[in-house]
Each structure stands twice: as structure tokens, then as C-alpha cells.
Amino acid sequence: MNTAELVDLAQQLRVDSVRASAAAGSGHPTSSMSAADVMAVLLAHHLRYDFDRPAHPGNDRLILSKGHASPLLYSAYKAAGAIDDGELVTFRKLGSRLEGHPTPRRLPWVETATGSLGQGLPVGVGVALAGKRLDRAGYRVWVICGDSELAEGSVWEAAEHAAFEHLDNLTAVVDVNRLGQRGPTRHGHDLDAYARRFQAFGWHTIQVDGHDVDAVDRALGEARSTTGQPTAVLARTLKGKGVASVEDREGLHGKPLPDAEEAVAELGGRRDRRVRAHEPSATRTLHSVPTGRLEAPRWEKGEEVATRDAYGEALAALGGARADVVALDGEVGDSTRAEFFAEEHPDRYFECYIAEQQMVAAAVGFATRGWVPYAATFAAFLTRAHDFVRMAAVSGAGVNLVGSHAGVAVGQDGPSQMGLEDLAMMRSVYGSTVLYPCDANQTARLVATMAGLDGVRYLRTSRGEAPVLYGPDEEFPVGGSKVLRSGPHDRLTVVAAGVTVHEALAAADVLEGEGIAIRVVDLYSVKPVDRETLRRAAEETGCLLTVEDHHEEGGIGDAVLDAFTDGRPVPRLVRLAVRTMPGSASPDQQLHAAGIDAASIAAAGKLLVEEAVVR
Amino acid sequence: MNTAELVDLAQQLRVDSVRASAAAGSGHPTSSMSAADVMAVLLAHHLRYDFDRPAHPGNDRLILSKGHASPLLYSAYKAAGAIDDGELVTFRKLGSRLEGHPTPRRLPWVETATGSLGQGLPVGVGVALAGKRLDRAGYRVWVICGDSELAEGSVWEAAEHAAFEHLDNLTAVVDVNRLGQRGPTRHGHDLDAYARRFQAFGWHTIQVDGHDVDAVDRALGEARSTTGQPTAVLARTLKGKGVASVEDREGLHGKPLPDAEEAVAELGGRRDRRVRAHEPSATRTLHSVPTGRLEAPRWEKGEEVATRDAYGEALAALGGARADVVALDGEVGDSTRAEFFAEEHPDRYFECYIAEQQMVAAAVGFATRGWVPYAATFAAFLTRAHDFVRMAAVSGAGVNLVGSHAGVAVGQDGPSQMGLEDLAMMRSVYGSTVLYPCDANQTARLVATMAGLDGVRYLRTSRGEAPVLYGPDEEFPVGGSKVLRSGPHDRLTVVAAGVTVHEALAAADVLEGEGIAIRVVDLYSVKPVDRETLRRAAEETGCLLTVEDHHEEGGIGDAVLDAFTDGRPVPRLVRLAVRTMPGSASPDQQLHAAGIDAASIAAAGKLLVEEAVVR
């Protein structure tokens, strides 16, 4: 396209952004208008993308990190012929694919859900990493960022990671329109301020008038030809560009234009320009996935093994069987045992240093390209990435997250290192699976099983050693549980998982000595939960005692309730959980102080079978 | 102290760090040894601190962001005479104040709990902001950071915020010892790499040999005399400095020295040097708190008001009555309505831009200095700061967090903007209070009540307008609830909160028309929960139906269970919650699609009273 045609395309994108927002009665047209020239030039001259084949392995990847500018993205899809005008004006309506913020659940051309700012670039880094280190399919990753979102620390985790990995297949275009939601950004139109920051982190930077299509064209070309480092194109723009009544004005964020018809006229009226993006280069399939026989690690019953060790060994074995498995870690691979994978498969291991948001974002990026990522850190520190986990669910991304050092059983390190909220966090994620093994063979099985599930999968591992309870050939279906003790005279069911399974078994021995038979259920699948077994246990034993190394809210006690919220009779319940703020102490002392050790279980169980009220 | 004495003090700190870790059998002596010279110089020559009066308003504030180097901090306390040698060797033992990572719950000289890396500097920014803008007591804030933790984005949110606010009372000393937990950091000993980054963000930087006490002394002096910007002292150090067998070696993170006795000998043996820090300058009390009469906003029953509007108005009024209230917002003050406070009390309003981690950290910082912070953003985006909220609880910090735009009721913006996990997140925080008002007068009361509570307090507000249900003089105690409908023939209790209260009332009307009387409970206090009312309702009506604009895990349904986990008989239960991934749609359409509107409640309620199983 020549200059005039590019300008005309950009105006069309503005017109359609205004129209879509007007039809919806809400949306962010002014945030779309600032970036319209960038989008027009990118679409017409630089993006290599086959809109008929969004799964084409050679397609470039376009991420609109400022997801609220979705009208611009959808207008671009229309110009590319991917959607028609009738669909464009369904924007933000019930049932429409064109949501307020774009999601890949609905639209095949969207790489990752955005709308929580500061996430597009970190995910883009993951995609670019996959492209450069694994796929090698020649695609580029283009991320359009807002200026406001550069205040998010996650952007600088991404900047650091991208430069360190020399991701020259990654370009961030920052739409510096000077205005955030409620007013001016910190740096306004000071492009130098942004350039200094990106340069300091090792990026190539280009400053450009974002409304000069030829200048933008040259900048994107320069980005493509820059090697050895990622490029940030800093585009000076005006919010609401093209319509005088809204251009560069405060107080208009997230609002349709006051008079859409007049605005369309001012922008030169409707037009129906089509643009065909460059073809992606022919390429082999993204990655072959030779799946071999899994030589899973095996342990004998009674061996003392930490589940984190089992995770590391099982993942290393899985990586041997499946060529699509990758591992990430937040600079604690010697603790999570992800290092076992790193030693065997260094080419598929990604050190994320202490940047948990970037780690989870990179995992999402790998997942978008068909890889099966396992990302691990301490369970406590996964809370750092909560918003990324939440958005992974909105994306429908298949990621495996592993939190080690769960609960007070960590011991001496104290509360800052103890995951005591992770089950609540992970259970509340849409469509998630939450697994919490108590022994090494169970861990190994679940690690392999996770790979084939949908959505966000979470595995909780423990620091300390524990005896192996199950044989190496035992199976552990997701949504199942294991009844470890049971008999015809059980008067109580103790439901435990992870470290408390061992305490529950010890408590069962104690109570047996006192003539009280109890059932013990190992609830390794915390979500989905084994409703059938829990209901049967309730019917047969009359009451349930849950015990967990987690705060009392949102964990195993609440998960068990899930079996009884359909109006059926509910058994009497007692919940043992961590209710105090731990200090430093040995693991055994911690379990005792928290009231979740064998002695506490036995005492509470005894009270419960005696039908007393316990609290 | 002269050079020799400073060197001697530093060696003593090393010796005591080694001894404490040896006595514990765990801990991080090598991470302590690298920063010992910095600590010695800081303590002897620069820190103004009265260890007998940790609450002295003029005291400098020392934050050990690399909290795992706690042996060094405790050794410094010993050198300052704050603890004795007998206590030093209780390190990491049950009942000791000297935890693996320092917490202010146990030790009066600790400003904020650390141990989750990348949090000390953001909290320090909050303290420095309080010092510069509010307290004006002349204290300085010293933060000792590790080099590994500079990978955390939160550090760069803090760097940005500190420079933008010209916090020249803040000094970050980075202990660049080159080694993280599992190996070398990204930048090793490349101090220039760190200097470029801090400079780009607007900091003054000083590079120094961290083991040259005179050079460190000059650097800290230069930091104190630098005006207009914060200073980062980048200290080149060696992990394990002073003991050849561990110095600058990998694989020794978090481990006591192999031979403590030999190491102590190599370090010159035990000594008992005392150091008296400089006195803080005399100062007035930190801030007077003139508490006037609260002129709370009042609304008439039936008025249509959004609870977010009520939050803004109530907070502005509270700020008028209480001079110790400050407000923070993540660049969405026009949405959360924090802007109402900003308009009336601009001197106590802190714009944090889109950096939720820094926002919550700053709130914690304000709280440490006795201020009462309210920090607001969309409920969904508070997940970004989950780890900071968790650590605020470890600190015991009193912070008010406000999440607006809760649930699917947000409408067209779609799932990225909907807080659907926030109740689970906030309930699982140790010692938290979780409040979720349904009308404006209730909101106003709760906003004022929150100020006086302990720990983390969370208020959930809604975007849309709703009718005022309560008179302006109604009281809403924390831990209470309101029975909005009840009668002698109630066959079911619907427990709702926020937006679903209105739906429940409408459902009650529908069912009444069908001859089914139901009770409606407004559970505005989600944690602690009103056990008494719920138990009475269960006894009197036989079954409970919970309905919430939140995912089914960890929210109101689970909170209600809390009344029945002591072994007493449990009522039959049905839980209505958001179980699908919403798209864009109007608020009414969203509530209906999620099955939490009046029609859904009525239908489920009817089934339940007919004793059917509902799912």
C-alpha cells in the first residue's frame, strides 16, 4: 500500500472502532484511535498471517496487550476479511465472539486473553521464546502495548527476560497516547523516559510519530531487521486521534464517542478497504511430538521420599517420553527439583529467575504454541502470579503449575515460605484441576496425567520426606480418591491429603487402640473432588473430619463440602486446618502447633464420634 | 568507629551469623556474610535509631528486603544491645522471636515481614512516602536488597514510584553477591547493568566495593546527602565472604557452614563489640490524629446508588473526621470512586498508577507508620498483589483493601475485569476481615468500621446502582448479618451478599406468590461470619441456599459452612455461584446466564423445599 492507502486504512479502522463502540453503547474507541495507524501499517506491510489458517505454524503472532482497544483489533479483523461488518456491530453483546476484551476462547486469531494490563508483553515473551528456542518456524511476535501499563512490574520482568534471551523475533509497539484511564500517565509524551528504561534493560528502541504511517513503516521494518535484541517502537500518539472533540482530551476513557455519526463523517466516512496480510513462510509443522514409552520412576512401599523429589524425577522421565514437555522454574529449581528435568533436557528448560509473573506468562505463551509447560516455584510464591493464573483460565490455556514447600510442614523457614493459601487460590480458578499427592508413586502418576488435562492444572508438593504408601502401578484418576483404611464398623471418616494423610493413618492406629474404627480417605484430587466416595463415607460412617496443612478457608474442608451442596443430607463435619500464624519450628512441631498432627486428629475424632460439638 | 573497628564489627556480625545458623542447623549464613560490611557501616555510622525506643518517631527505618539474611540482622541487633547472645542462638527454634525470616509480629525493630523477595523495597517506598509527605519527621529509610530479587517486577514498580515522588529519604543498598539460590544471577558482578536500570528509572546510583568499609561509608554518606532523588548503592560483594571454603561458591545457599567452629576461627574468633547507633533527632509525635465528628453520607431508602459511589463518599467523609486516613488507588480512582477522597484531601491521596503490588506495599508502609490506608482497584486486579496481601498478614499490618467491579454484574467488559476469585483470596488470608455490602448506607458504615479493625480488611464493592435497603442509622457490626425477610413458616433460608441480596429479595417475592415463605439473610460480613444467625436459620427453616456473584470455591457458600464445622448437625445446602466462563453481556443478562438472578434463586429454592436434589 502507498501512503495514501495506509492513511485511508487507518481511518477505516478508526471509523469501525467508533461504530462498534457506538453499537455497543460502551467500549474504548479513543484508545483504539490512537493506535490505528500502527495497526494499519502492521497489518498491511509487516504481519505475516493467514487469517484463513490461524493455526498455521508460520503465522506471526499479534498480541494486543492493551486489550481494551479491542474495537481496533476487531476492525483490523474486518479489514483482513476474517469477520464481516454485521459481526463487528455485535461487539460486547450477549453471545458475540467480540468481547469487551479479546479472548482466544472465542476467536481463533487471538493468542492470549488480555484486559488485565501488563500481561500481553510477558506472554509475548513466552511465545517468542518458543519461537526462537523450540519452534524455529520463523514467526515474529508483535505486541501492542499501552503506555499506562508500563507501570506494571510484570512489563519489566518481561523486558529483562526478553533481552537476556536475545529475543530479536519480538517487537513491542508502545502506543504512547499520554492518557491513562483517569488522567495523564507519569511520563506523558516523554518518549525518552521510556526509551531510557527499555535501553537499560537491553532493548533496541525506536521513537516515532505514531500517526506518520511512513515513519511507522520504517520503524517496524527496522524492528524486523534488528538482530540480537528485542525492539521497542515508542509511538507518540494522541488518544482519540482524528476526531477533534475527543482528541487528546481527558475524561473520555472507556466511553463511546458523543456523536458517532458526526465522528465517522469527520474521519472521512465509512469505507470498505480490504487488506491481505503477507503470507507466512512455508514451514514444517511446529514441532513433532514423538511420544515414547514413559519410563516413570518407581519407588517401593515404605521408602522415604519427598513428593518434590518425585516431581523432579517424574518430570524428567516425562520429558524423555514426550518431546512437547517444557519446564520452567523461578530460580528455585534445586528446591522444587525442576533441576532434575534441567539436567536431562536442558534445551527444554527455561530459567525464569525470581520473576513468578513472567514464569507463568511464559508458560501461557508456550501453551499457545502447543507446548506442555510445567512451571514450578514455592507454593507461597505462586500467589505472586495470581492474576496471570486467573487470566490463563480466561484464555483457556493449558498450563501445569507446581507449588512446592506447601504448608507449615516447611518447618524452620517460617510463614513467609509456607504455602497456606494456594489451594484456595487454585481451586477458585475457573476450570482448574488441583492435585495434592501424599507419596512419590502418586506424584509420579499425577505429573504424567496432568499433561493431558484442559485448563490450569495445579500440583502441590511437600518439602519433607514421607513413606511411600502406594505401589508403583497404582492408578490415580483425576476426580478420584483412595480409601486407605475402612471397615464395617467405621464411626468416622478422616479426609486428608498430602502430609496429613500420614498423620491421619497414625491417628487411625491410635484410635484403633482405643476401640474406635475410622476410615481414612486420601483426597489427592482436591478439584474435582470424589463426590461418590465422600458421600458413601458420609452415609456409612456418619461424620467427616477433614484435616489439611492450609488455612481453613478455601482448601480441603471446603472442597469436601462440594459433595454435599445439592440439597442432600449433609454429614456432621469437623475441619482441622491451620488457624494460627506459625513461627519457626521443626516440621513436627509445626504440625502439632497447628493442630493437624496425628494427636490432634485422634483427639478431634474421638470427640466427634462421641457426638460432642468441637471447636 | 575507625576502619579497624568497622572491620572488626563486620567480622563479629559474620561470626554471629555463622554461630546462629550453626545452632539452628539451618539458615542463610553465606547470604549474611556478603552484606556484613554494609550492615556494620550502616549501624555504626549512618542509621539513627534508638533500640530502646523502636517506636521513636524520629527513628530511621531499616528493612532487610533479603529477609533470608536474618542472621545478619539479628547479629546486628545483638551488637546494638537489643538482644543478648543467649537469644541469638535460639534462632529458628520453636518459640524464638528470631524466626527464619524477620517479622514485626515478634520483634519491635522489624518494620515489615520479609522473606518473599522483592517486597522490602516497595514497602520501603511506602514508608519513605509517609516520611516525606506526611510525617516530616526527618527519618530516612534504608533497604538492604539482594541482587537476585531485582528480577521481581515489583522492584521496578517501586523504583518508578520512588523516583517519581523524589524520595531522597530512601536508600536501597543492593548486596550484589552474584549468586542466587541455585546459581549465578543474570548479571553476576556487572554493577553497571544494575546502575543503568536504576538510573533509567531516575535514581542516583553509587557503585562500591561492598567489603571496603571506608568506601561503603562514603557511599552511604553520599546517599544521605543526595537530594531530589532516591539513591541505590550497588555493593559488589562475595557470598560467604571471609571463609575460604564457602566464599563465592555455588551450591551453598541456605546451608549452615560445614564446620562452624573452624569458620569462626578463620573469621578471627568470637568477640563482643557493642555499637551504639546515632540517636534519632528529637521530633514531634509522628502525626496528631484529630478525630472529629464523622459526617457520614446518608441516603434514603429506595434511592439507587452504587456501593462504589458510597465507598468514595464515605471515605472522603472519613478523611474529614480522621486525619490519619490516607487513600491509594491504582489509576482507576474514577471507577473505584477513590477520586472523591482525592478531591477533598489531595495531600493524603496517593496515585499509584497501574502498579497494584506497589499500591498494596505502599499501604503496608503507611500502616507501619501508624497511618490508616485504604487502597482500591478493581477486585480482579487485587489478585496482582496477592503475595503482598499474604505478607501484610505475616507482618500483622492493618490495611484496608477495596475491590470494585465485583462479579459478573460488571457486564459488558467481560471476564478479565470481573472479580470472581477475590472472596476466596481474601478469606484465605490469615486474620482477615471480608465485607461485602449491598447498599450505600451499609457501605458507608462499613468503611468507617474498617478503620478500627486489626489485620487485613477487605471491602468488595459493585459497579452498578442498587436500591438503598437500610436506613442511614442502621448499624452493621463486623461478624453480623441482617435478616431481611423472616416469618414463622419459612421453609428455606437464602443467604446472599452484595448484588445477590437484591436478587434474593425478588426471589422471595416470587416464591411468596407461590405460597412458599423464605428467609433472606444479608451476609455483609463474609468473614467473620454470623454463626449464630446462620445456625438459627438452619434450625428454623431446615435448609440453606447460598447465592453469590463469585466462583463457587472459597466464597459465600464456603463461608456459610464455617457455622457448621464443629460437629453439629448440618442443614441441607444448595450453593448458587458462577460456574461458567462469562462473556460480554449486560449486567442483568450476566446474572441470569450465571444462574444467580432472582429467577434462578426461586427455581432452586423451590426444588430445595421440595426436598429434591439440585445440581
PDB file of C-alpha atoms in Angstrom, chain B residues 491-494 507 511 516 518 543-545 572 574 576 598-612 614:
ATOM      1  CA  ARG B 491     -39.119 -23.250  54.714  1.00  0.00           C
ATOM      2  CA  LEU B 492     -35.776 -22.137  53.395  1.00  0.00           C
ATOM      3  CA  THR B 493     -33.101 -19.515  54.087  1.00  0.00           C
ATOM      4  CA  VAL B 494     -31.436 -17.754  51.202  1.00  0.00           C
ATOM      5  CA  ALA B 507     -36.987 -14.304  44.519  1.00  0.00           C
ATOM      6  CA  LEU B 511     -41.918 -17.658  45.978  1.00  0.00           C
ATOM      7  CA  ILE B 516     -43.533 -20.569  49.835  1.00  0.00           C
ATOM      8  CA  ILE B 518     -38.448 -17.982  52.712  1.00  0.00           C
ATOM      9  CA  CYS B 543     -32.192 -25.791  54.621  1.00  0.00           C
ATOM     10  CA  LEU B 544     -29.945 -23.099  53.229  1.00  0.00           C
ATOM     11  CA  LEU B 545     -29.472 -21.742  49.733  1.00  0.00           C
ATOM     12  CA  ARG B 572     -29.259 -29.335  53.689  1.00  0.00           C
ATOM     13  CA  VAL B 574     -27.530 -25.670  47.858  1.00  0.00           C
ATOM     14  CA  LEU B 576     -25.574 -20.969  43.555  1.00  0.00           C
ATOM     15  CA  ALA B 598     -33.966 -13.926  41.084  1.00  0.00           C
ATOM     16  CA  ALA B 599     -35.436 -16.481  38.695  1.00  0.00           C
ATOM     17  CA  SER B 600     -32.603 -18.925  39.352  1.00  0.00           C
ATOM     18  CA  ILE B 601     -32.861 -18.462  43.101  1.00  0.00           C
ATOM     19  CA  ALA B 602     -36.602 -19.014  43.023  1.00  0.00           C
ATOM     20  CA  ALA B 603     -36.257 -22.145  40.923  1.00  0.00           C
ATOM     21  CA  ALA B 604     -33.514 -23.648  43.059  1.00  0.00           C
ATOM     22  CA  GLY B 605     -35.312 -22.654  46.252  1.00  0.00           C
ATOM     23  CA  LYS B 606     -38.456 -24.370  45.144  1.00  0.00           C
ATOM     24  CA  LEU B 607     -36.640 -27.580  44.339  1.00  0.00           C
ATOM     25  CA  LEU B 608     -34.885 -27.489  47.670  1.00  0.00           C
ATOM     26  CA  VAL B 609     -38.013 -27.062  49.757  1.00  0.00           C
ATOM     27  CA  GLU B 610     -39.489 -29.916  47.796  1.00  0.00           C
ATOM     28  CA  GLU B 611     -36.533 -31.923  49.118  1.00  0.00           C
ATOM     29  CA  ALA B 612     -35.216 -32.675  45.708  1.00  0.00           C
ATOM     30  CA  VAL B 614     -30.390 -29.981  42.971  1.00  0.00           C
TER      31      VAL B 614
END
